[in-house]
Amino acid sequence: MIREVALVSYLPPFIAEYKETNITLTAENPEFVLVWKAADRALKNEFIATADEYGIGRFEKILHILPSRDDTLESRRLRVQSRWFTTLPYTWRMFLQKLIVLCGENDFTVIKRFDFYRIDLQVELKLFGQIEELERIIETMVPCNMVVESNNKLFEDFGNTVCTGGTLTLCLIINMEG
């Protein structure tokens, strides 16, 4: 929404002929550009989807969210969006809507086994902080007598060979005195 500022174009033709007025208004153009940029930033920061670091920080302050150093703007935006749109009562449909906001439309599978008081959840979360947000959603929305088994699967396509290694050490100290 940044506009091209030309204050001289707003003058009536008979005043635009004066050199002093033209120079004065031309000198004020950069100030009006700054005002338009500030107004545009304020407008974008009113909405979670378009907010910058400052705007998301304001939303986090309202919701009492402390971001981590490793959070990206997108992960912070998802966390704010997840908490902002919380309404009671918690229903199955609301739980699924929360998962759609967090995971995306097709990046999760839910198997409900209510006869066994169990929910199996398979997600594909890639951004930093999404796992913690999923834990918070489960803790607040799922009844305490339900067991939720959640698995996060990440699929990566490695173009090169990947070598992994590991070690296991067991140390048992028996000290017999006397």
PDB file of C-alpha atoms in Angstrom, residues 16-85:
ATOM      1  CA  ALA A  16       1.605  25.168  -8.692  1.00  0.00           C
ATOM      2  CA  GLU A  17       3.300  27.789 -10.863  1.00  0.00           C
ATOM      3  CA  TYR A  18       5.091  29.366  -7.885  1.00  0.00           C
ATOM      4  CA  LYS A  19       8.611  28.042  -7.429  1.00  0.00           C
ATOM      5  CA  GLU A  20       8.691  28.474  -3.615  1.00  0.00           C
ATOM      6  CA  THR A  21       5.581  26.321  -3.128  1.00  0.00           C
ATOM      7  CA  ASN A  22       6.928  23.581  -5.433  1.00  0.00           C
ATOM      8  CA  ILE A  23      10.262  23.424  -3.643  1.00  0.00           C
ATOM      9  CA  THR A  24       8.619  23.380  -0.210  1.00  0.00           C
ATOM     10  CA  LEU A  25       6.230  20.558  -1.103  1.00  0.00           C
ATOM     11  CA  THR A  26       8.942  18.569  -2.871  1.00  0.00           C
ATOM     12  CA  ALA A  27      11.063  18.812   0.294  1.00  0.00           C
ATOM     13  CA  GLU A  28       8.145  17.451   2.340  1.00  0.00           C
ATOM     14  CA  ASN A  29       7.582  14.408   0.078  1.00  0.00           C
ATOM     15  CA  PRO A  30      10.065  12.144   1.966  1.00  0.00           C
ATOM     16  CA  GLU A  31       8.279  12.872   5.253  1.00  0.00           C
ATOM     17  CA  PHE A  32       4.977  11.764   3.752  1.00  0.00           C
ATOM     18  CA  VAL A  33       6.624   8.611   2.410  1.00  0.00           C
ATOM     19  CA  LEU A  34       7.641   7.798   5.999  1.00  0.00           C
ATOM     20  CA  VAL A  35       4.070   8.418   7.183  1.00  0.00           C
ATOM     21  CA  TRP A  36       2.666   6.093   4.503  1.00  0.00           C
ATOM     22  CA  LYS A  37       5.183   3.370   5.421  1.00  0.00           C
ATOM     23  CA  ALA A  38       4.292   3.661   9.112  1.00  0.00           C
ATOM     24  CA  ALA A  39       0.566   3.528   8.317  1.00  0.00           C
ATOM     25  CA  ASP A  40       1.114   0.470   6.101  1.00  0.00           C
ATOM     26  CA  ARG A  41       3.111  -1.285   8.825  1.00  0.00           C
ATOM     27  CA  ALA A  42       0.433  -0.526  11.419  1.00  0.00           C
ATOM     28  CA  LEU A  43      -2.237  -1.937   9.113  1.00  0.00           C
ATOM     29  CA  LYS A  44      -0.258  -5.133   8.468  1.00  0.00           C
ATOM     30  CA  ASN A  45       0.431  -5.614  12.196  1.00  0.00           C
ATOM     31  CA  GLU A  46      -3.294  -5.672  12.953  1.00  0.00           C
ATOM     32  CA  PHE A  47      -3.525  -9.171  11.460  1.00  0.00           C
ATOM     33  CA  ILE A  48      -1.629 -12.290  12.529  1.00  0.00           C
ATOM     34  CA  ALA A  49      -1.110 -13.505   8.964  1.00  0.00           C
ATOM     35  CA  THR A  50       0.680 -10.321   7.835  1.00  0.00           C
ATOM     36  CA  ALA A  51       2.329  -9.165  11.065  1.00  0.00           C
ATOM     37  CA  ASP A  52       6.081  -8.608  11.175  1.00  0.00           C
ATOM     38  CA  GLU A  53       8.381  -9.341  14.149  1.00  0.00           C
ATOM     39  CA  TYR A  54       7.062  -6.339  16.075  1.00  0.00           C
ATOM     40  CA  GLY A  55       3.403  -7.212  15.433  1.00  0.00           C
ATOM     41  CA  ILE A  56       3.817 -10.877  16.381  1.00  0.00           C
ATOM     42  CA  GLY A  57       5.651  -9.743  19.514  1.00  0.00           C
ATOM     43  CA  ARG A  58       2.606  -7.665  20.487  1.00  0.00           C
ATOM     44  CA  PHE A  59       0.294 -10.643  19.966  1.00  0.00           C
ATOM     45  CA  GLU A  60       2.652 -12.836  22.014  1.00  0.00           C
ATOM     46  CA  LYS A  61       2.621 -10.297  24.826  1.00  0.00           C
ATOM     47  CA  ILE A  62      -1.190 -10.303  24.869  1.00  0.00           C
ATOM     48  CA  LEU A  63      -1.298 -14.121  24.943  1.00  0.00           C
ATOM     49  CA  HIS A  64       1.610 -14.446  27.445  1.00  0.00           C
ATOM     50  CA  ILE A  65       3.766 -16.430  24.999  1.00  0.00           C
ATOM     51  CA  LEU A  66       7.540 -16.387  25.435  1.00  0.00           C
ATOM     52  CA  PRO A  67       9.258 -17.091  22.119  1.00  0.00           C
ATOM     53  CA  SER A  68      12.469 -19.091  21.946  1.00  0.00           C
ATOM     54  CA  ARG A  69      15.637 -17.867  20.252  1.00  0.00           C
ATOM     55  CA  ASP A  70      15.275 -20.627  17.662  1.00  0.00           C
ATOM     56  CA  ASP A  71      11.715 -19.623  16.679  1.00  0.00           C
ATOM     57  CA  THR A  72      11.211 -18.313  13.188  1.00  0.00           C
ATOM     58  CA  LEU A  73       8.599 -15.728  12.331  1.00  0.00           C
ATOM     59  CA  GLU A  74       6.464 -18.452  10.757  1.00  0.00           C
ATOM     60  CA  SER A  75       6.593 -20.739  13.819  1.00  0.00           C
ATOM     61  CA  ARG A  76       5.765 -17.795  16.091  1.00  0.00           C
ATOM     62  CA  ARG A  77       2.878 -16.855  13.793  1.00  0.00           C
ATOM     63  CA  LEU A  78       1.487 -20.424  13.926  1.00  0.00           C
ATOM     64  CA  ARG A  79       1.721 -20.497  17.725  1.00  0.00           C
ATOM     65  CA  VAL A  80      -0.095 -17.161  18.054  1.00  0.00           C
ATOM     66  CA  GLN A  81      -2.740 -18.233  15.558  1.00  0.00           C
ATOM     67  CA  SER A  82      -3.292 -21.493  17.393  1.00  0.00           C
ATOM     68  CA  ARG A  83      -3.854 -19.771  20.726  1.00  0.00           C
ATOM     69  CA  TRP A  84      -5.761 -16.782  19.387  1.00  0.00           C
ATOM     70  CA  PHE A  85      -8.599 -18.819  17.914  1.00  0.00           C
TER      71      PHE A  85
END
